[in-house]
Coordinates of C-alpha atoms and ligand atoms in Angstrom, one line a residue:
M1 CA 99.3 257.8 83.2
K2 CA 97.5 257.2 79.9
K3 CA 94.0 255.7 79.9
N4 CA 91.3 255.1 77.3
I5 CA 87.8 255.8 78.5
A6 CA 84.8 254.6 76.5
V7 CA 82.0 257.1 77.0
I8 CA 78.3 256.4 76.5
R9 CA 76.5 259.7 76.4
G10 CA 73.1 258.1 76.0
D11 CA 69.7 259.8 75.9
G12 CA 67.8 262.5 77.6
I13 CA 70.0 264.3 80.1
G14 CA 72.8 261.8 79.4
P15 CA 74.8 264.0 76.9
Q16 CA 74.7 267.0 79.3
I17 CA 75.8 265.3 82.4
I18 CA 78.6 263.5 80.5
N19 CA 79.9 266.8 79.1
E20 CA 80.3 268.0 82.7
A21 CA 82.1 264.8 83.8
I22 CA 84.5 265.1 80.9
K23 CA 85.1 268.8 81.8
V24 CA 86.2 267.7 85.3
L25 CA 88.3 264.7 83.9
K26 CA 90.1 267.1 81.5
K27 CA 91.0 269.3 84.5
I28 CA 92.2 266.3 86.5
A29 CA 94.4 265.2 83.5
E30 CA 95.9 268.7 83.3
V31 CA 96.6 269.1 87.0
F32 CA 97.9 265.6 87.7
N33 CA 99.6 265.1 84.4
H34 CA 97.6 262.3 82.9
E35 CA 96.4 261.6 79.4
F36 CA 92.8 260.5 79.0
E37 CA 91.6 259.4 75.6
Y38 CA 87.8 259.2 75.0
S39 CA 86.1 256.9 72.5
F40 CA 82.4 257.7 72.2
A41 CA 80.1 254.7 71.9
C42 CA 76.6 255.1 70.6
V43 CA 74.4 253.0 72.8
G44 CA 70.7 253.1 73.8
G45 CA 67.9 255.1 72.1
E46 CA 70.4 257.0 70.0
A47 CA 71.8 253.7 68.7
I48 CA 68.3 252.4 67.9
D49 CA 67.8 255.6 65.7
K50 CA 71.1 255.3 64.0
F51 CA 71.7 251.5 63.7
G52 CA 68.4 249.9 64.5
E53 CA 69.6 248.2 67.6
P54 CA 70.5 249.5 71.1
L55 CA 74.0 247.9 71.4
P56 CA 75.6 247.5 68.0
Q57 CA 78.7 245.2 67.9
S58 CA 81.0 248.1 66.8
E59 CA 80.0 250.1 69.8
L60 CA 80.3 247.2 72.2
K61 CA 83.8 246.7 70.9
K62 CA 84.8 250.2 71.9
C63 CA 83.6 249.5 75.4
L64 CA 85.4 246.2 75.7
E65 CA 88.7 247.7 74.4
A66 CA 88.7 250.6 76.8
D67 CA 90.3 250.8 80.3
S68 CA 86.8 251.6 81.7
V69 CA 83.4 252.8 80.6
L70 CA 81.6 256.0 81.7
L71 CA 77.9 256.1 81.1
G72 CA 75.3 258.9 81.3
A73 CA 71.9 257.3 81.0
V74 CA 69.8 255.7 78.3
G75 CA 66.1 255.5 77.5
G76 CA 63.1 257.8 76.9
N77 CA 59.5 257.9 75.9
K78 CA 60.4 257.9 72.2
W79 CA 61.4 254.2 72.4
N80 CA 58.5 253.0 74.6
D81 CA 57.0 251.1 71.7
V82 CA 60.0 249.2 70.4
P83 CA 60.0 245.4 71.1
P84 CA 61.3 244.4 74.6
D85 CA 64.6 242.9 73.5
K86 CA 65.4 246.1 71.4
R87 CA 64.7 248.6 74.2
P88 CA 67.5 251.0 75.1
E89 CA 67.7 249.6 78.7
K90 CA 68.3 246.1 77.2
A91 CA 71.6 247.5 76.0
L92 CA 72.8 247.9 79.5
L93 CA 72.0 244.4 80.6
K94 CA 73.9 243.1 77.5
L95 CA 76.8 245.5 78.2
R96 CA 77.1 244.4 81.8
Q97 CA 77.1 240.8 80.7
A98 CA 79.7 241.3 78.0
M99 CA 81.9 243.2 80.3
G100 CA 81.7 240.4 82.9
V101 CA 80.8 242.7 85.8
Y102 CA 79.3 240.9 88.7
S103 CA 79.5 243.5 91.4
N104 CA 77.5 246.6 91.8
N105 CA 78.8 249.2 94.2
R106 CA 76.7 252.1 95.3
P107 CA 77.8 254.6 97.9
A108 CA 75.3 256.1 100.3
K109 CA 76.7 259.4 101.4
I110 CA 74.9 262.3 102.9
W111 CA 76.6 265.6 102.1
R112 CA 76.6 267.7 105.2
Q113 CA 75.3 270.7 103.2
L114 CA 72.3 268.7 102.0
S115 CA 71.4 267.1 105.2
D116 CA 67.9 268.8 105.2
S117 CA 66.9 266.7 102.2
S118 CA 67.3 263.4 104.1
P119 CA 64.0 261.9 105.4
L120 CA 65.9 260.8 108.6
K121 CA 65.9 262.7 111.8
K122 CA 68.6 265.4 112.1
E123 CA 70.3 263.7 115.1
I124 CA 70.8 260.5 113.0
V125 CA 72.0 262.4 109.9
D126 CA 74.4 264.5 112.0
K127 CA 76.3 261.4 113.0
G128 CA 77.3 261.1 109.4
I129 CA 76.2 258.7 106.6
D130 CA 79.0 257.5 104.4
F131 CA 79.0 253.8 103.4
I132 CA 78.9 251.7 100.3
I133 CA 76.9 248.6 99.4
V134 CA 78.6 246.0 97.3
R135 CA 75.9 243.9 95.7
E136 CA 76.4 240.6 93.9
L137 CA 74.9 241.2 90.4
T138 CA 74.8 238.0 88.4
G139 CA 73.8 235.2 90.7
G140 CA 71.2 234.2 93.3
I141 CA 67.5 234.1 92.9
Y142 CA 67.2 236.5 89.9
F143 CA 69.2 234.1 87.8
G144 CA 67.9 230.8 89.3
E145 CA 65.3 228.6 87.7
H146 CA 61.8 230.1 87.6
S147 CA 58.7 228.0 87.1
T148 CA 54.9 228.1 87.7
K149 CA 52.8 225.0 87.7
E150 CA 49.3 223.8 88.5
Q151 CA 48.9 221.3 91.3
N152 CA 45.7 220.1 93.0
G153 CA 43.8 223.0 91.4
Q154 CA 46.1 225.8 92.5
R155 CA 49.0 227.6 90.9
I156 CA 52.4 227.1 92.5
A157 CA 55.4 229.4 91.6
T158 CA 59.0 228.5 92.4
D159 CA 62.2 230.6 92.2
I160 CA 65.5 228.9 93.0
L161 CA 68.3 230.6 94.9
T162 CA 71.7 229.2 94.3
Y163 CA 75.2 230.4 95.1
S164 CA 78.5 228.6 94.5
E165 CA 81.5 229.3 96.7
K166 CA 83.3 230.7 93.7
E167 CA 80.6 233.3 93.1
I168 CA 80.7 234.3 96.8
E169 CA 84.5 234.4 96.9
R170 CA 84.8 236.7 93.9
I171 CA 82.3 239.3 95.2
G172 CA 83.9 238.9 98.7
R173 CA 87.3 239.9 97.3
I174 CA 85.8 243.1 95.7
A175 CA 84.2 244.0 99.0
F176 CA 87.3 243.4 101.1
E177 CA 89.4 245.4 98.6
T178 CA 86.8 248.2 98.7
A179 CA 87.0 248.2 102.5
Q180 CA 90.8 248.4 102.3
K181 CA 90.5 251.6 100.3
R182 CA 87.9 253.1 102.7
G183 CA 87.5 252.7 106.5
G184 CA 88.6 249.1 106.8
K185 CA 85.2 247.8 108.0
L186 CA 83.1 245.2 106.2
C187 CA 79.7 244.0 107.2
S188 CA 78.5 240.8 105.5
V189 CA 74.7 240.7 105.3
E190 CA 72.7 237.5 104.9
K191 CA 69.9 235.4 106.3
S192 CA 72.0 232.5 107.8
N193 CA 69.3 231.7 110.4
V194 CA 67.1 230.4 107.6
L195 CA 68.9 229.9 104.3
D196 CA 71.6 227.4 103.3
S197 CA 72.9 229.8 100.6
S198 CA 73.4 232.4 103.4
R199 CA 75.2 229.9 105.7
L200 CA 77.7 229.2 102.8
W201 CA 77.9 233.0 102.1
K202 CA 78.9 233.6 105.8
K203 CA 81.4 230.7 105.9
V204 CA 83.2 231.9 102.7
M205 CA 83.4 235.5 103.9
H206 CA 85.0 234.3 107.1
E207 CA 87.5 232.1 105.3
L208 CA 88.4 235.0 103.0
S209 CA 88.8 237.4 105.9
K210 CA 92.0 235.5 106.9
E211 CA 93.6 237.0 103.7
Y212 CA 92.5 240.5 104.6
C213 CA 93.8 241.0 108.2
D214 CA 93.6 244.8 107.8
V215 CA 89.8 244.6 107.4
E216 CA 87.4 244.1 110.3
L217 CA 84.6 241.7 109.3
S218 CA 81.2 241.6 111.0
D219 CA 78.0 239.7 110.1
M220 CA 74.4 241.0 110.1
L221 CA 71.1 239.4 109.3
V222 CA 69.3 241.2 106.4
D223 CA 66.2 242.1 108.4
N224 CA 68.3 243.7 111.1
C225 CA 70.4 245.5 108.4
A226 CA 67.3 247.1 106.9
M227 CA 66.5 248.5 110.4
Q228 CA 70.0 249.6 111.1
I229 CA 70.3 251.6 107.8
V230 CA 67.5 253.9 109.1
K231 CA 68.3 253.7 112.8
D232 CA 72.1 254.2 112.8
P233 CA 73.6 254.3 109.3
S234 CA 76.8 255.8 110.7
Q235 CA 78.0 252.4 111.9
F236 CA 78.5 251.1 108.3
D237 CA 81.6 251.5 106.1
V238 CA 81.2 248.7 103.5
I239 CA 78.2 246.3 103.2
V240 CA 78.5 243.2 101.1
T241 CA 75.4 241.1 100.2
E242 CA 73.8 238.9 97.6
N243 CA 71.8 240.0 94.6
M244 CA 68.2 240.3 96.0
F245 CA 69.1 241.6 99.4
G246 CA 71.4 244.2 97.8
D247 CA 68.7 245.3 95.3
I248 CA 66.4 246.2 98.2
L249 CA 69.0 247.6 100.7
S250 CA 70.7 249.8 98.0
D251 CA 67.4 251.5 97.2
E252 CA 66.7 252.0 100.8
A253 CA 70.2 253.5 101.3
S254 CA 69.8 255.8 98.3
M255 CA 66.6 257.2 99.7
I256 CA 68.1 258.2 103.1
T257 CA 70.7 260.4 101.3
G258 CA 68.0 262.7 99.8
S259 CA 68.7 263.4 96.1
I260 CA 68.9 260.9 93.2
G261 CA 71.1 263.3 91.2
M262 CA 74.0 263.0 93.6
I263 CA 74.6 259.3 93.7
P264 CA 77.3 257.5 91.6
S265 CA 77.8 253.8 91.1
S266 CA 80.3 251.3 89.7
S267 CA 80.0 247.8 88.4
L268 CA 83.1 245.7 88.5
G269 CA 84.2 242.1 87.6
S270 CA 87.5 240.3 87.8
T271 CA 89.5 242.9 85.9
K272 CA 90.1 246.5 86.7
R273 CA 87.8 247.6 83.9
G274 CA 84.5 248.9 85.3
L275 CA 81.3 250.5 84.2
Y276 CA 80.6 253.8 86.0
E277 CA 77.3 255.6 86.0
P278 CA 75.0 257.7 88.1
I279 CA 72.1 255.7 89.6
H280 CA 69.4 257.8 88.0
G281 CA 67.8 257.5 84.5
S282 CA 67.7 259.8 81.5
A283 CA 65.2 262.2 83.1
P284 CA 63.3 263.0 79.9
D285 CA 61.2 265.6 81.8
I286 CA 64.2 267.9 82.1
A287 CA 66.2 266.8 79.0
G288 CA 67.7 269.7 76.9
Q289 CA 67.0 272.3 79.6
N290 CA 70.5 272.5 81.1
K291 CA 68.9 271.8 84.5
A292 CA 70.2 268.4 85.4
N293 CA 72.4 267.8 88.4
P294 CA 75.7 266.4 87.0
I295 CA 77.2 265.5 90.4
G296 CA 76.2 261.8 90.3
T297 CA 78.1 261.5 87.0
I298 CA 81.1 263.5 88.1
L299 CA 81.3 261.3 91.3
S300 CA 81.0 258.2 89.1
A301 CA 84.1 259.5 87.2
A302 CA 85.8 259.9 90.6
M303 CA 85.0 256.3 91.4
M304 CA 86.5 255.2 88.1
L305 CA 89.7 257.0 89.0
K306 CA 89.8 255.4 92.4
Y307 CA 88.8 251.8 91.7
S308 CA 89.9 251.2 88.1
F309 CA 92.9 253.5 87.7
N310 CA 94.3 253.5 91.3
M311 CA 94.2 257.3 91.2
E312 CA 93.1 257.9 94.8
K313 CA 94.5 261.5 95.1
E314 CA 92.7 262.5 91.9
A315 CA 89.4 261.0 93.1
E316 CA 89.8 262.8 96.4
A317 CA 90.4 266.1 94.5
I318 CA 87.0 265.7 92.7
E319 CA 85.2 264.9 96.0
K320 CA 86.8 267.9 97.7
A321 CA 85.8 270.2 94.7
V322 CA 82.2 269.0 95.0
E323 CA 82.3 269.6 98.8
A324 CA 83.7 273.2 98.2
V325 CA 81.0 274.1 95.6
L326 CA 78.3 272.9 98.0
D327 CA 79.9 274.8 100.8
E328 CA 79.7 277.9 98.6
N329 CA 76.0 277.3 98.4
Y330 CA 75.8 276.5 94.6
R331 CA 72.8 274.3 93.8
T332 CA 71.2 272.8 90.7
A333 CA 67.4 272.9 90.7
D334 CA 66.9 269.4 92.2
I335 CA 68.8 270.4 95.4
F336 CA 67.8 274.1 95.5
I337 CA 65.5 275.3 98.3
K338 CA 63.7 278.6 97.2
E339 CA 63.1 279.7 100.8
N340 CA 66.8 279.7 101.6
E341 CA 68.2 283.0 100.4
E342 CA 71.8 282.0 100.8
L343 CA 71.5 279.4 98.0
K344 CA 72.5 280.2 94.4
L345 CA 70.7 278.4 91.6
V346 CA 73.0 277.2 88.8
S347 CA 72.6 275.3 85.6
C348 CA 74.1 271.8 84.8
S349 CA 77.0 273.3 82.8
E350 CA 77.7 276.0 85.5
M351 CA 77.8 273.3 88.1
G352 CA 80.3 271.3 86.0
S353 CA 82.5 274.4 85.5
L354 CA 82.4 275.4 89.2
I355 CA 83.6 271.9 90.2
A356 CA 86.3 271.8 87.5
N357 CA 87.6 275.2 88.6
R358 CA 88.1 274.0 92.1
I359 CA 90.4 271.2 91.2
Ligands
NAD401 P1 64.8 259.0 86.2 O1 65.8 258.7 87.2 O2 65.3 259.4 84.8 O3 64.0 260.3 86.7 C1 63.2 260.3 87.9 C2 63.1 261.8 88.4 O4 64.3 262.2 88.9 C3 62.7 262.8 87.3 O5 61.8 263.7 87.9 C4 63.9 263.4 86.9 O6 63.8 264.7 86.4 C5 64.7 263.4 88.2 N1 66.2 263.3 88.0 C6 66.9 262.2 87.6 N2 68.1 262.4 87.4 C7 68.3 263.7 87.7 C8 69.4 264.6 87.7 N3 70.7 264.2 87.4 N4 69.2 265.9 88.1 C9 68.0 266.3 88.4 N5 66.9 265.6 88.4 C10 67.0 264.3 88.1 O7 63.8 257.9 86.2 P2 62.5 257.6 85.2 O8 61.8 258.9 84.9 O9 61.8 256.5 85.8 O10 63.2 257.0 83.8 C11 63.4 257.8 82.7 C12 64.0 257.0 81.6 O11 65.3 256.6 82.1 C13 63.3 255.7 81.3 O12 63.3 255.5 79.9 C14 64.1 254.6 82.1 O13 63.9 253.3 81.5 C15 65.5 255.1 81.9 N6 66.4 254.7 83.0 C16 67.7 254.5 82.6 C17 68.6 254.1 83.5 C18 70.1 254.0 83.1 O14 70.4 254.4 82.0 N7 70.9 253.4 83.9 C19 68.3 253.9 84.9 C20 67.0 254.1 85.2 C21 66.0 254.5 84.3

């Protein structure tokens, strides 16, 4: 299969971790007989230096014309003083908007080999943590009307939370389809005991479930879900929730897995074209030192194969290669424990090569 991938290397550790993801994708193309073409888009701080703006039209065009976009990370101290609408991170908001992605999907997976880095008790971790949160990204309270006024001598602030059934249905479809590609279980999270928007959310999810008979749908209130994620995360396969609840729950879920360098993400809309990136930033403190963990980016590439290109076997091959390298005790600095003499410290580029060689 032939695919065009727009690649944003970005700033800080971005170029290094992207190099390693491309190394792995090249190996996948070779082994599974695919052709991946890469068009490199200059976005973020690098684009400010070169073009005077973080997302030039020419670079956005490359992203919109590609089959999917793979991103390292953007930003850094060098651009701290540029005006707010010119900041590197602003490019990502504009890119997501232009790509029409309304769903952010973040896996929470604990790798057996790294279970010591989870803050949860061993008996909870040993039951296995492997679920994904599908968060609505462009609706709800963050995009509602915001106002502050003075009334009777005091300030009153209001934020409006609105969801239309169309917005709920389209995120629901992504969640049901994600569950079909995983363990077939979907938990819809809301606050239907209090909020009208949540009652509509729950209704639409149940109406939709009639079209996805192979997925088992359950409901959970958001406060209970926050507790269950730390009490028994093994019960979850796919969680779908609205923007603000998803913002909070996905950060909680990434903490229980231990290391920020290991976690990939995808953002999807109504087409197969997605935006794939690790959840961390550009880590200026370790940029240029060949120290960064490239696994979050490599696993983002695996998600791209699975969810945008329907290459499930290929995605699985990457996940198995990561598993094998961790089993062989190779660790980048962020997941290395000095006291454990069995572990072998490797650089960012060594980690990428080790993974590519096991595909
Ligand atoms: P960060 O995620 O870049 O770094 C936080 C800490 O985690 C640092 O100590 C860093 O060294 C470490 N870390 C992050 N990724 C790692 C990896 N792959 N391997 C090993 N260690 C890793 O967050 P920050 O320091 O708050 O932000 C730095 C810059 O990144 C800022 O300019 C911020 O705006 C930007 N940022 C960009 C994105 C993005 O591009 N999507 C996301 C978040 C932050």
